Coordinates of C-alpha atoms in Angstrom, one line a residue:
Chain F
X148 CA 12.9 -28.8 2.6
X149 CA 14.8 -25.6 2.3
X150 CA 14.6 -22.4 1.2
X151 CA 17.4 -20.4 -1.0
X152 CA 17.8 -16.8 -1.6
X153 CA 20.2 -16.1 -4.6
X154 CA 21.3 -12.3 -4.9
X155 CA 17.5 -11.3 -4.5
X156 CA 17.6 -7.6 -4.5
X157 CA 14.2 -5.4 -4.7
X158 CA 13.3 -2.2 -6.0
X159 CA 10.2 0.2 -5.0
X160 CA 8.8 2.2 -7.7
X161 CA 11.6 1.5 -10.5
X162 CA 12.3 4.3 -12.2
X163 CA 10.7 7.1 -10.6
X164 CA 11.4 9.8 -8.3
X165 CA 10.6 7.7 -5.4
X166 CA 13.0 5.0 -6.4
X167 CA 14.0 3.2 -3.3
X168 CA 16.1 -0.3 -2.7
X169 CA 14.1 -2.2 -0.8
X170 CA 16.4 -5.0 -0.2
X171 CA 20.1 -5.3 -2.0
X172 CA 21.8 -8.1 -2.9
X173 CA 19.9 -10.8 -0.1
X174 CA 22.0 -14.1 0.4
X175 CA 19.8 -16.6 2.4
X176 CA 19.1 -20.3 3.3
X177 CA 16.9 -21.2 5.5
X178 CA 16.7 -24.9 6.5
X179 CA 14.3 -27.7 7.9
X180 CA 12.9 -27.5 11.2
X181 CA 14.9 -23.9 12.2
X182 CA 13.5 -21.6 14.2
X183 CA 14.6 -17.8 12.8
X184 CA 14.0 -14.7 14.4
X185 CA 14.4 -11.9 11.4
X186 CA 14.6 -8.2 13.1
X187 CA 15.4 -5.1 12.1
X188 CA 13.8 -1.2 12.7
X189 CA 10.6 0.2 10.2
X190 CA 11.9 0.2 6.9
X191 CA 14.8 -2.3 7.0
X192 CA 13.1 -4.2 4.5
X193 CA 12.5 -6.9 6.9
X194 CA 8.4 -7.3 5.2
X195 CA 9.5 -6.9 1.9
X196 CA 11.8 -10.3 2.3
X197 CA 9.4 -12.2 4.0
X198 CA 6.7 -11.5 1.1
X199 CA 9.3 -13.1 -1.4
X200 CA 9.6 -16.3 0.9
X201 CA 6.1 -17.1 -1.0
X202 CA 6.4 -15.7 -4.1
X203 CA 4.2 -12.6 -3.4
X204 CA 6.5 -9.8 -4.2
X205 CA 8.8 -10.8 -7.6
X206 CA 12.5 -9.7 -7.0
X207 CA 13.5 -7.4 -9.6
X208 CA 16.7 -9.4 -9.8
X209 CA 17.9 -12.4 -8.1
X210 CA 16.1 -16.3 -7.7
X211 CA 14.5 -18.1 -5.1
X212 CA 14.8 -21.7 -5.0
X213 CA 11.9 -24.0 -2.9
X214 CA 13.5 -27.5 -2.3
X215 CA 15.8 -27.0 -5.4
X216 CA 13.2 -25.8 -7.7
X217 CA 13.7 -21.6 -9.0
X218 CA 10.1 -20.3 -8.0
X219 CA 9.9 -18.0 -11.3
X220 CA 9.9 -20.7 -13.3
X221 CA 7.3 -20.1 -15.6
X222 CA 5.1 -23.4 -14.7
X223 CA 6.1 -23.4 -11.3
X224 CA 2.9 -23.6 -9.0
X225 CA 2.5 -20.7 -7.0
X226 CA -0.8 -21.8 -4.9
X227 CA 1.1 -24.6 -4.2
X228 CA 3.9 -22.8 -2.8
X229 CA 1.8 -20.5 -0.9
X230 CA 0.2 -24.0 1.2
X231 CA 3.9 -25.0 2.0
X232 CA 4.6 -21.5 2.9
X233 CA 2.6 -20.2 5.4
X234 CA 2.6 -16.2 5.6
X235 CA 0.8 -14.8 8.4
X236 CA 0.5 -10.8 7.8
X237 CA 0.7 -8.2 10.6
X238 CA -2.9 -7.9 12.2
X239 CA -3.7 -10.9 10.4
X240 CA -7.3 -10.6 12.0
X241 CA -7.8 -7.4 9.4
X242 CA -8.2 -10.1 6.9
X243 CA -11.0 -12.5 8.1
X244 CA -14.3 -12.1 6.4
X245 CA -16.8 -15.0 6.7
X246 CA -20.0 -15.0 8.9
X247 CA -18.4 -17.8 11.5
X248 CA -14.8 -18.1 12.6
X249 CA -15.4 -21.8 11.3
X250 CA -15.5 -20.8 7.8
X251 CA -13.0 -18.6 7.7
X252 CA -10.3 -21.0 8.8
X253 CA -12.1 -23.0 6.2
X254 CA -11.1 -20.4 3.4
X255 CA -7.4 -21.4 2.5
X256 CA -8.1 -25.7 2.7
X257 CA -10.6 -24.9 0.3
X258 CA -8.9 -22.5 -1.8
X259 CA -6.5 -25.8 -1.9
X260 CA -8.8 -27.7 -3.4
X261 CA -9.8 -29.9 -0.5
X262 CA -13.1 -31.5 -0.1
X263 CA -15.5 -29.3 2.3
X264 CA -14.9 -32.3 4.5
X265 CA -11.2 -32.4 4.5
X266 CA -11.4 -28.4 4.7
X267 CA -13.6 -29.1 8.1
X268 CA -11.2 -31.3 9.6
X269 CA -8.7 -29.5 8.7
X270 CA -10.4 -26.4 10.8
X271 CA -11.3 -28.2 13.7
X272 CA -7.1 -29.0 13.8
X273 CA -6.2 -25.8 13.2
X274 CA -8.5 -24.4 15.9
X275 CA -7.8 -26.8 18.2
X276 CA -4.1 -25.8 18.5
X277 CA -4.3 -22.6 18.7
X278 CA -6.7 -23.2 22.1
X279 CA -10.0 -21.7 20.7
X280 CA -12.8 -23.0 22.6
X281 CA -15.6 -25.0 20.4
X282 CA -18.6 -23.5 21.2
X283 CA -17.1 -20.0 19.6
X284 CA -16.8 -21.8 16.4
X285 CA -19.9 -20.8 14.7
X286 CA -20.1 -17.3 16.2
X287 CA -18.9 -14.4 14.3
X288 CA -15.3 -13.6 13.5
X289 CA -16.1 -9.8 14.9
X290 CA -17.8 -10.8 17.9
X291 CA -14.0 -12.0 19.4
X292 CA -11.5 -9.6 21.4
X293 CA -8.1 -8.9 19.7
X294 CA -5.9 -11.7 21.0
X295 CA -8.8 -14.2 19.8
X296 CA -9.1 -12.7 16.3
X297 CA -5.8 -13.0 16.3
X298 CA -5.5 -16.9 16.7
X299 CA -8.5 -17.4 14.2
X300 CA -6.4 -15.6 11.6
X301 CA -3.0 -17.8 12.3
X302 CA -5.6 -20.5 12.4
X303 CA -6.8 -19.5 9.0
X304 CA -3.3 -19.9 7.6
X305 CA -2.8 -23.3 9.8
X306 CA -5.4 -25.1 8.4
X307 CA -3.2 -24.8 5.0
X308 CA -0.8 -27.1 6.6
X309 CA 2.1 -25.4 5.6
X310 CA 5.7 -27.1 5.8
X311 CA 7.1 -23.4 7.0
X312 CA 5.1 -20.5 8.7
X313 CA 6.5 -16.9 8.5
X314 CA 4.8 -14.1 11.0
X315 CA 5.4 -10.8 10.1
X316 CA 5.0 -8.8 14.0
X317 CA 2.5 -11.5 15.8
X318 CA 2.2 -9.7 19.0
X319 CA 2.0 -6.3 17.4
X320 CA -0.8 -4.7 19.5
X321 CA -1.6 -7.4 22.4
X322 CA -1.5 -7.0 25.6
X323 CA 1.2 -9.2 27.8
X324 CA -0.8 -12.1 28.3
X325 CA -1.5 -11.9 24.9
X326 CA 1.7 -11.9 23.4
X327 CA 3.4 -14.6 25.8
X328 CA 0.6 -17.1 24.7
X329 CA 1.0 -16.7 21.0
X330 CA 4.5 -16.6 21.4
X331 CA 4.2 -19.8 23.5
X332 CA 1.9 -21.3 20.8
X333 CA 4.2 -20.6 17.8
X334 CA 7.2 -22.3 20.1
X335 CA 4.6 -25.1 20.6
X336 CA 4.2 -25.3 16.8
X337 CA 7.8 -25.9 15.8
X338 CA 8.7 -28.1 18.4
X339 CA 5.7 -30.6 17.8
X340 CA 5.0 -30.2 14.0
X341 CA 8.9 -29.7 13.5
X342 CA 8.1 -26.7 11.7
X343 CA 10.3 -24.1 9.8
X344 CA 9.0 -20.9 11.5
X345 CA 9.9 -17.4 10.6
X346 CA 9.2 -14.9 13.2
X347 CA 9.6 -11.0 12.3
X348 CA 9.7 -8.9 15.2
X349 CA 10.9 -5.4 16.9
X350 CA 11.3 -7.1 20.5
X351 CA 14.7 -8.2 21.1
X352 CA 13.6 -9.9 24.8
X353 CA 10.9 -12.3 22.4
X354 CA 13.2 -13.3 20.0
X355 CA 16.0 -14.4 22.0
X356 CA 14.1 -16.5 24.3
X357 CA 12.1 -18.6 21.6
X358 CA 14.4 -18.6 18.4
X359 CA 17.9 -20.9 17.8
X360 CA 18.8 -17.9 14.7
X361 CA 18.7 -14.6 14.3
X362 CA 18.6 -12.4 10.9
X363 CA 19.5 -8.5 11.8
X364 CA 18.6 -6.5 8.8
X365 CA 19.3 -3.0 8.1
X366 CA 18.6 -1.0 5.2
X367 CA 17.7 -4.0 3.0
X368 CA 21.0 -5.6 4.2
X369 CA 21.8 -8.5 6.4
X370 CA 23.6 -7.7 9.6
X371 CA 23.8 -10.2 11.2
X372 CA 23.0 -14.0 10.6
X373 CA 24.1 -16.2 14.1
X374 CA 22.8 -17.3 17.0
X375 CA 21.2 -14.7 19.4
X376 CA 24.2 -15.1 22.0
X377 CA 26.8 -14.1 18.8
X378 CA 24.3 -11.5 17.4
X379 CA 23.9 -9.9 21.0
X380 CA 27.4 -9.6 21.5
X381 CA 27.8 -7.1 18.8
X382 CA 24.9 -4.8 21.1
X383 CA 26.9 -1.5 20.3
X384 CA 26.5 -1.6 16.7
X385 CA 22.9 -2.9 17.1
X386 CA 22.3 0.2 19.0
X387 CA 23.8 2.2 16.4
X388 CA 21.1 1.7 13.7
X389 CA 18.3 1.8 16.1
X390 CA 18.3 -1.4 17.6
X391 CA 19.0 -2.8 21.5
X392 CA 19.8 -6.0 22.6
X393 CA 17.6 -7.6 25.9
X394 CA 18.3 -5.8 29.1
X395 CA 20.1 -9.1 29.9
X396 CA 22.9 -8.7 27.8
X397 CA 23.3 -5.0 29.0
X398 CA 23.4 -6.4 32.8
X399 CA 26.1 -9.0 32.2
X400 CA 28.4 -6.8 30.1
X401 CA 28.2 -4.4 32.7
X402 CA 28.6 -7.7 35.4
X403 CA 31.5 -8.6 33.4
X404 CA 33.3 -5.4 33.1
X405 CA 33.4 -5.0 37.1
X406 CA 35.1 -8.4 37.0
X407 CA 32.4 -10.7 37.6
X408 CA 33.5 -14.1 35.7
X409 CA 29.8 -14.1 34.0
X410 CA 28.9 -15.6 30.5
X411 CA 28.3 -12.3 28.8
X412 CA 26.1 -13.9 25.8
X413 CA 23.2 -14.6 28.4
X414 CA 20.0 -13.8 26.2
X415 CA 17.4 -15.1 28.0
X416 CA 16.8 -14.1 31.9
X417 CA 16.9 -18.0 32.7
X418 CA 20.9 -18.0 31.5
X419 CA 21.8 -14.8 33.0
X420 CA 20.5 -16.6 36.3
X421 CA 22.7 -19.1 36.0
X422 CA 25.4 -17.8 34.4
X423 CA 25.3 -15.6 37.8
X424 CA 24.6 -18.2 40.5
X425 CA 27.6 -19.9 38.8
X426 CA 30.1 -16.8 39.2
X427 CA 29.0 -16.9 42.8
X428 CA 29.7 -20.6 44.0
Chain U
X977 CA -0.9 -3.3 -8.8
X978 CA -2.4 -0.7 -7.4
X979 CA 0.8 1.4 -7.1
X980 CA 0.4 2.8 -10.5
X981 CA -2.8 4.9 -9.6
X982 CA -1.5 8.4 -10.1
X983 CA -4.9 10.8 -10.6
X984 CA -4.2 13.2 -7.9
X985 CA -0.9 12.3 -7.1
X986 CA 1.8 15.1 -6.0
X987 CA 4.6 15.9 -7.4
X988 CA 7.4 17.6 -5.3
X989 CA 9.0 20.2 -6.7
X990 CA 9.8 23.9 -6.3
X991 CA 8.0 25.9 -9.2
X992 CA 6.0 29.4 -9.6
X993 CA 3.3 27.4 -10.6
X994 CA 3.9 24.8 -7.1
X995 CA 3.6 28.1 -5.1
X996 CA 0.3 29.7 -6.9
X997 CA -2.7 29.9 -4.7
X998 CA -4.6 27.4 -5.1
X999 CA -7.3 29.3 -6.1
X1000 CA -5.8 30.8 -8.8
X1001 CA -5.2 27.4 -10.0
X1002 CA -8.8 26.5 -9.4
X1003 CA -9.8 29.6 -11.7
X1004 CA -7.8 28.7 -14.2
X1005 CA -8.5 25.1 -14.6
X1006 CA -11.6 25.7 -14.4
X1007 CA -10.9 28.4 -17.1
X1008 CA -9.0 25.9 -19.5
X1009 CA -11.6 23.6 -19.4
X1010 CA -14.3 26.4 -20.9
X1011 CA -11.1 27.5 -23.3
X1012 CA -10.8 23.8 -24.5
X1013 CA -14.2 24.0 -25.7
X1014 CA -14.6 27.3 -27.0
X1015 CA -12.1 26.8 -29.7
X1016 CA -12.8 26.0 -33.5
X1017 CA -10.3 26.2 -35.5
X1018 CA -6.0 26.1 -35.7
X1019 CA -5.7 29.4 -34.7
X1020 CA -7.6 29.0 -31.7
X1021 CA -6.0 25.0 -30.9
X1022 CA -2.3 27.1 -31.4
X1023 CA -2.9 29.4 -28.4
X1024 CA -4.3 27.0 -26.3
X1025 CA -1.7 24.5 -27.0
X1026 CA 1.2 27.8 -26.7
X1027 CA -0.5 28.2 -23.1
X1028 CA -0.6 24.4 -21.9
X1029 CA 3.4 24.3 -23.0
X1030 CA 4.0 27.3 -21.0
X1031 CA 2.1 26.1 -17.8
X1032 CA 3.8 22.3 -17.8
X1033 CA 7.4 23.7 -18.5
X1034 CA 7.3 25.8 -15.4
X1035 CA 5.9 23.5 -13.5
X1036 CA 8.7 21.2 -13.6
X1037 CA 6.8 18.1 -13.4
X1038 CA 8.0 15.8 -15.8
X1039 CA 5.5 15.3 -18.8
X1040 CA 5.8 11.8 -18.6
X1041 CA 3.6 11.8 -15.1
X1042 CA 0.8 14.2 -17.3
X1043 CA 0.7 11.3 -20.0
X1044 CA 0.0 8.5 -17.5
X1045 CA -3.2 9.5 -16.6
X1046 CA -4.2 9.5 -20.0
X1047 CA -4.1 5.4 -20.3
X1048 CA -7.0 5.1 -18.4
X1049 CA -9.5 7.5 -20.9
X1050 CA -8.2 5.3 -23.9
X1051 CA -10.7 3.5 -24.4
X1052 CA -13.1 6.7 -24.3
X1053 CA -10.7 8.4 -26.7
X1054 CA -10.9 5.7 -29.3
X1055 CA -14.8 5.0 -28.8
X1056 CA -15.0 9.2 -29.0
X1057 CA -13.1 9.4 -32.0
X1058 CA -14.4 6.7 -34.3
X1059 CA -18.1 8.0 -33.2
X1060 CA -16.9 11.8 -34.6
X1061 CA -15.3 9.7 -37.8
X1062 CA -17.6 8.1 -38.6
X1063 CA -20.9 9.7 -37.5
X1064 CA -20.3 13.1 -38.3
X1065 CA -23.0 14.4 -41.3
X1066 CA -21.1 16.2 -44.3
X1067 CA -20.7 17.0 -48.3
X1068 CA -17.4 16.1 -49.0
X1069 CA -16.8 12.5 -48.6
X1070 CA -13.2 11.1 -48.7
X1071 CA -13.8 7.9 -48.5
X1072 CA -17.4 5.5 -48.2
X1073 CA -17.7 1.9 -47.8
X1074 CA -21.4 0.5 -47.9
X1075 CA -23.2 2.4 -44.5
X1076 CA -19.8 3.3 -43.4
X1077 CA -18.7 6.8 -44.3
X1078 CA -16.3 9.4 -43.8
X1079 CA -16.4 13.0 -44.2
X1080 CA -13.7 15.8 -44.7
X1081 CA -16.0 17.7 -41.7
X1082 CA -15.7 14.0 -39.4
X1083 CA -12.0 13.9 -39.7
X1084 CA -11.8 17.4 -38.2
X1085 CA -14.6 16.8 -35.9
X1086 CA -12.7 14.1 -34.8
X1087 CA -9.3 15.1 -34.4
X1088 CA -10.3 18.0 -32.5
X1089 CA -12.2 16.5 -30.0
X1090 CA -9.2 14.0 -29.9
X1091 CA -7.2 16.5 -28.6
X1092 CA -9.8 18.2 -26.3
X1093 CA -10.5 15.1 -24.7
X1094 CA -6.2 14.6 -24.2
X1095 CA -5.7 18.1 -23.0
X1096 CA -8.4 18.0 -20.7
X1097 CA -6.3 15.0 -19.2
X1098 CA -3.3 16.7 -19.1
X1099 CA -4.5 20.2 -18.1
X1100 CA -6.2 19.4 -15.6
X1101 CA -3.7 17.2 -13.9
X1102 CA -0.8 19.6 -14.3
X1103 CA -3.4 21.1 -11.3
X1104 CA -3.5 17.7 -8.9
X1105 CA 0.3 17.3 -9.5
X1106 CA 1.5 20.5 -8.7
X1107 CA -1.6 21.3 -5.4
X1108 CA -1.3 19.0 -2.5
X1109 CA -4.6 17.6 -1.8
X1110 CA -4.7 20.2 1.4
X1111 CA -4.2 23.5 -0.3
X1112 CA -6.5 22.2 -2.7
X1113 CA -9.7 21.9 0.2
X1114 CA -8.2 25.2 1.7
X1115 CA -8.6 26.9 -1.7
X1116 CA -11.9 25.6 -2.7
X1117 CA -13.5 26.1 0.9
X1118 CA -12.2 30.1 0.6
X1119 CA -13.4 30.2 -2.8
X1120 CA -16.7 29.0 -1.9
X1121 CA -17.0 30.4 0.9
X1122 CA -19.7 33.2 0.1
X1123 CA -21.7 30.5 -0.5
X1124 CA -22.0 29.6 3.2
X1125 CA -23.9 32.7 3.6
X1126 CA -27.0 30.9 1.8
X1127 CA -26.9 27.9 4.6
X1128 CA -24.3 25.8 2.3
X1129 CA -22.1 23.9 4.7
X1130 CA -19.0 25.1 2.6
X1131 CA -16.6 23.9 6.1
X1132 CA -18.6 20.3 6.0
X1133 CA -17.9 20.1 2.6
X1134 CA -14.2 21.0 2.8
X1135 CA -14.0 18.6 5.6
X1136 CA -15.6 15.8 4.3
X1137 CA -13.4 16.0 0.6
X1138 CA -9.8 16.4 2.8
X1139 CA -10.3 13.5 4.8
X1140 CA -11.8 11.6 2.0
X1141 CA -8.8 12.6 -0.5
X1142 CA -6.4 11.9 3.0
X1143 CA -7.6 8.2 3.4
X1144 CA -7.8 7.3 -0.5
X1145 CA -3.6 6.0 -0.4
X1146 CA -4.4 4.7 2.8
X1147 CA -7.2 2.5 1.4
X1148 CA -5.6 1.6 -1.8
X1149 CA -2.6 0.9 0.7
X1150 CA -5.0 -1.4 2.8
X1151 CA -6.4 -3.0 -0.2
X1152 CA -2.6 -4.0 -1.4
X1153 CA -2.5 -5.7 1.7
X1154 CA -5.3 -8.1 2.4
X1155 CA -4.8 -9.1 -1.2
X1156 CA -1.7 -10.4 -0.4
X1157 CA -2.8 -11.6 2.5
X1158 CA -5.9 -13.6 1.0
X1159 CA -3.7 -14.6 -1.7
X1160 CA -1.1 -16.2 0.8
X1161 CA -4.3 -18.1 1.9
X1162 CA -5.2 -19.3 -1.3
X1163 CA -7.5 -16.8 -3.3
X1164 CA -7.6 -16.3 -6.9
X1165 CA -8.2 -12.4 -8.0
X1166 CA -7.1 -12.7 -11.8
X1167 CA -8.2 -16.1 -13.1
X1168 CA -12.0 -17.9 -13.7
X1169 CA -14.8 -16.7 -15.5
X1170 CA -16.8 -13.5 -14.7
X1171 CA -19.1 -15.4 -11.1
X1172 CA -15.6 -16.6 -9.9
X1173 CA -13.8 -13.1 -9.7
X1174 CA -17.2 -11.5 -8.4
X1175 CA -16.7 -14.2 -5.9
X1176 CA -13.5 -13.8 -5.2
X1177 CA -14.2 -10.5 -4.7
X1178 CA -15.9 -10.7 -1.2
X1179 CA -12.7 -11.9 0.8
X1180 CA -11.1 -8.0 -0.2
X1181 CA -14.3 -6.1 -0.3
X1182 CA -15.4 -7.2 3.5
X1183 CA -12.3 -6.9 5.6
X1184 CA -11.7 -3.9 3.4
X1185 CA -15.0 -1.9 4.4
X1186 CA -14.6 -3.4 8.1
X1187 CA -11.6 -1.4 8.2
X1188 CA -13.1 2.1 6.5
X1189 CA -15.8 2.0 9.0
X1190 CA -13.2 1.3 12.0
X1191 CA -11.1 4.0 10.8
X1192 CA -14.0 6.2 10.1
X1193 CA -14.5 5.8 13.8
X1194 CA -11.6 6.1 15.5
X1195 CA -11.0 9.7 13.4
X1196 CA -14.4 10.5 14.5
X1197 CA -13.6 9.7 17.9
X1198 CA -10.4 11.4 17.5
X1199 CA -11.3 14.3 16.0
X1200 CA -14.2 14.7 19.3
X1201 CA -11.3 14.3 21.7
X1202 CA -9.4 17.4 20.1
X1203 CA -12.8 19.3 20.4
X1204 CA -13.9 19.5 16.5
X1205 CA -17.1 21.3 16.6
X1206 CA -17.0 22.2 12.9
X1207 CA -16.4 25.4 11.1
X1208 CA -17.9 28.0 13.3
X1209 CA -15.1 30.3 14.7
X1210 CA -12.4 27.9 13.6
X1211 CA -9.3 29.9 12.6
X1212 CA -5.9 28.6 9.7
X1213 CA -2.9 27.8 11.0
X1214 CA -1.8 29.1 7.6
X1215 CA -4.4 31.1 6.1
X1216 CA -4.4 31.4 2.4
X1217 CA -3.0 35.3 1.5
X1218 CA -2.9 36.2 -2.0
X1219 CA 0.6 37.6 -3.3
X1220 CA 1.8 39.6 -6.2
X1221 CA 2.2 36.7 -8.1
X1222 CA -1.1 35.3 -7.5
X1223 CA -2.5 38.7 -8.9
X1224 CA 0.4 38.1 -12.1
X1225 CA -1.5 34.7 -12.6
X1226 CA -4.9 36.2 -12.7
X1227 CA -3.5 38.6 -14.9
X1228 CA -2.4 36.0 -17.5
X1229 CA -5.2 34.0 -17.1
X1230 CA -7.6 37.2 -17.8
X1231 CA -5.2 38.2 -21.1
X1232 CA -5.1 33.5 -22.4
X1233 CA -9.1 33.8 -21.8
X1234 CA -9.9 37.1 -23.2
X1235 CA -8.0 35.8 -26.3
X1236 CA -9.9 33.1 -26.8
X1237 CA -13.4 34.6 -26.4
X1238 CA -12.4 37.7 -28.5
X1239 CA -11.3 35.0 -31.5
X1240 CA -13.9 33.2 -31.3
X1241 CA -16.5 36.0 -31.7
X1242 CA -14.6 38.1 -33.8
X1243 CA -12.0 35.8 -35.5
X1244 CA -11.7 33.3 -38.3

């Protein structure tokens, strides 16, 4: 199971005044079971490469190859694709429709071809792990607060069983509590499903506590491609196109400059702890 | 898909027809529309076509972006001018097949409202792509303005079309979206019979007027906040001021029109 970007480069509005490179010359692979964190500022092109993970968007030149096989093949299956990988859009909760939360989730099994048996079951899963209570599942989709919408929606694209699940910004919008308990639930996800997850987002602090790999993209370019420790070390340059690394790092560099022996690529506040406690004994 | 819409799209540039007032545009679309169908013969076709040259190559829009709206009247265009071929009572056949029959007076008929029909497209879009949706409200709500002293609500009206023009890429922008977005779950938009795609319709169409009326709201709510209490006393931060050019545009616009009235009564 893995995932190949080959030279993809995208262009808005080919040809026009408004020509714009949304992404140039993208090398990628993502692998089985990793957990990525892709970030970047508005307008790095970070949306754009998600929407090609799932053959959404068609690169104007480049290929994309799904467990070996080039995705513009002309009889390759898209639908197919699309139920292996799982894209969950930013305010995913703008999309849900039916009269019960129930059959929304329902929406994608079916549009898979399942049974509306299999598509229940497959709900009631979905559902369940993302923590809805069951007696909300028949009520109406726009009867729930923002942070519940919100699990119905990643629910929705759940149900699909997808072998890799991309979110483009999933705590855009929520509250604290909010965001640490999807957050928490997409960790949750990976760890017992073994899932490939793809998280986009603009906080630095959320990525490097939950994700093993980071993806810095600037102006339709890769940055940076390591782990968040090596990709926070470079925090200057981050800062120089628009970007920050967690307050942790800041602390410990500036630890480390007044000669305390600290591990300066501390992401997370749990490490720096340590890292400090240690430089003390 | 829907990126390709371009009725009413603006086009950057820095022109003497980009900086007209938009009323004088107004006026004069609204007089090259009348002229387009005042005309009757070459004569008449030559000025007008003299004038709509003129008007496109100072506006510096490309005439490429003119053309594109015309692919979405082709359909009328054909239908218009096979109707006019064919339908169009005369004496001197040219050619006659059974029922079917054309007529030296149908093949002009035709042609000419062939060419009405495209520079009505093109005319009156040199107008969208050189006015930004905004001076276009301002101009019409001055323009009409008189009218408010009869009880029209000329502000309302002014209003209601900026903020409807103002949310039009936003929807189409929206729409674009939860497309996607239903597509990543599955949906179907472009195969199945007619009952499938009305079906699969409902997944875009709820979600997208959920959002309208949210939206609708919050500018509602928004516009309350910053005191809106429509157009009563309510001053421009750049009020619309004719200059000498505007009065040079009215000028040429009097001289193209009276042309084509005085050749049409007198001419030919």
């Amino acid at each position: 199971m893995s995932l190949i970007l080959d030279k993809v480069s995208y262009v808005y509005s080919e040809g026009t005044a408004y020509e714009r490179w949304a992404l140039k010359n993208i090398n990628l692979k993502l692998e089985d079971g990793e957990f990525i964190g892709i970030i970047g500022h508005t307008g790095s092109g970070k949306s754009t490469l998600i929407q090609h993970f799932n053959g959404l968007i068609k690169a104007t030149s480049g290929g994309i190859y799904f467990n070996g096989r080039d995705i513009y093949e002309e009889d390759y299956d898209k639908r197919e694709l699309r139920t292996q990988v799982g894209l969950v859009f930013q305010y995913p909760e703008h999309q849900l429709f039916e009269t019960t939360i129930f059959d929304d989730v329902c929406f994608g099994p079916i549009n898979q071809g399942l049974s509306k048996n299999e598509a229940g079951l497959r709900a009631f899963e979905a559902l369940r792990s993302v923590g809805m209570p069951e007696k909300l599942y028949y009520q109406s989709p726009f009867d729930l607060s923002g942070g519940q919408k919100r699990r119905v929606a990643i629910a929705g694209v759940l149900a699909m069983k997808p072998k890799m699940l991309i979110l483009d910004e999933p705590t855009a919008g929520l509250d604290p509590k909010g965001r640490d308990e999807i957050l928490d639930l997409i960790a949750a996800m990976h760890k017992e499903r073994n899932m490939t997850v793809v998280l986009v987002s603009h906080s630095m602090e959320d990525v490097a506590k939950y994700v093993e790999r980071m993806i810095v993209m600037n102006d339709g370019e890769i940055m940076y491609d390591g782990t968040p420790g090596e990709v926070f070390l470079h925090y200057k340059e981050l800062e120089a196109v628009g970007l920050a690394a967690p307050q942790v790092t800041y602390l410990m560099h500036e630890l480390k400059e007044q000669g305390l022996p600290v591990n300066s690529a501390a992401t997370t506040v749990e490490e720096a702890m340590e890292s400090i406690l240690k430089a003390f004994r | 898909m829907f990126r390709e819409i371009t009725l009413g799209q603006y086009y950057l540039a820095d022109s003497p027809i980009h900086r007209l007032d938009p009323r004088v545009k107004l006026l004069g679309t609204f007089v090259y529309i009348l002229s387009l169908f005042l005309f009757r013969d070459v004569v008449g076709f030559a000025v007008v076509t003299v004038f709509l040259v003129c008007v496109i190559r100072s506006s510096k829009v490309p005439f490429s972006y003119m053309v594109k709206g015309l692919k979405a009247i082709l359909v009328l265009m054909v239908v218009t001018a096979l109707f006019n071929l064919f339908l169009t009572p005369g004496d001197r056949v040219l050619f006659s097949y059974g029922i079917l029959k054309i007529t030296l007076e149908g093949v002009k008929n035709a042609g000419f409202m062939l060419v009405r029909l495209i520079y009505l497209i093109v005319g009156t879009s040199v107008m969208t792509l050189t006015t930004t949706p905004n001076q276009l409200t301002d101009g019409l709500e001055k323009a009409l303005m008189p009218l408010s002293k009869v009880k029209v609500p000329v502000h309302s009206i002014a209003m209601i079309m900026s903020i409807a023009l103002r949310f039009i890429p936003i929807l189409i922008e929206e729409t674009d979206i939860i497309m996607k977005a239903q597509t990543a779950r599955g949906a179907d938009f472009e195969n199945g019979n007619l009952v499938k795609r009305t079906k699969a319709m409902v997944p875009l169409l709820v979600p997208l007027f959920v959002s309208a009326f949210r939206r609708a709201d919050d500018l509602a709510m928004a516009m309350e906040a910053r005191c809106y209490m429509g157009g009563a006393g309510r001053t421009k931060m750049k009020p619309l001021r004719y200059r000498k050019e505007d009065f040079k545009g009215y000028l040429v616009l009097a001289a193209y029109f009276g042309g084509i009235v005085l050749w049409r009564v007198f001419g030919g």
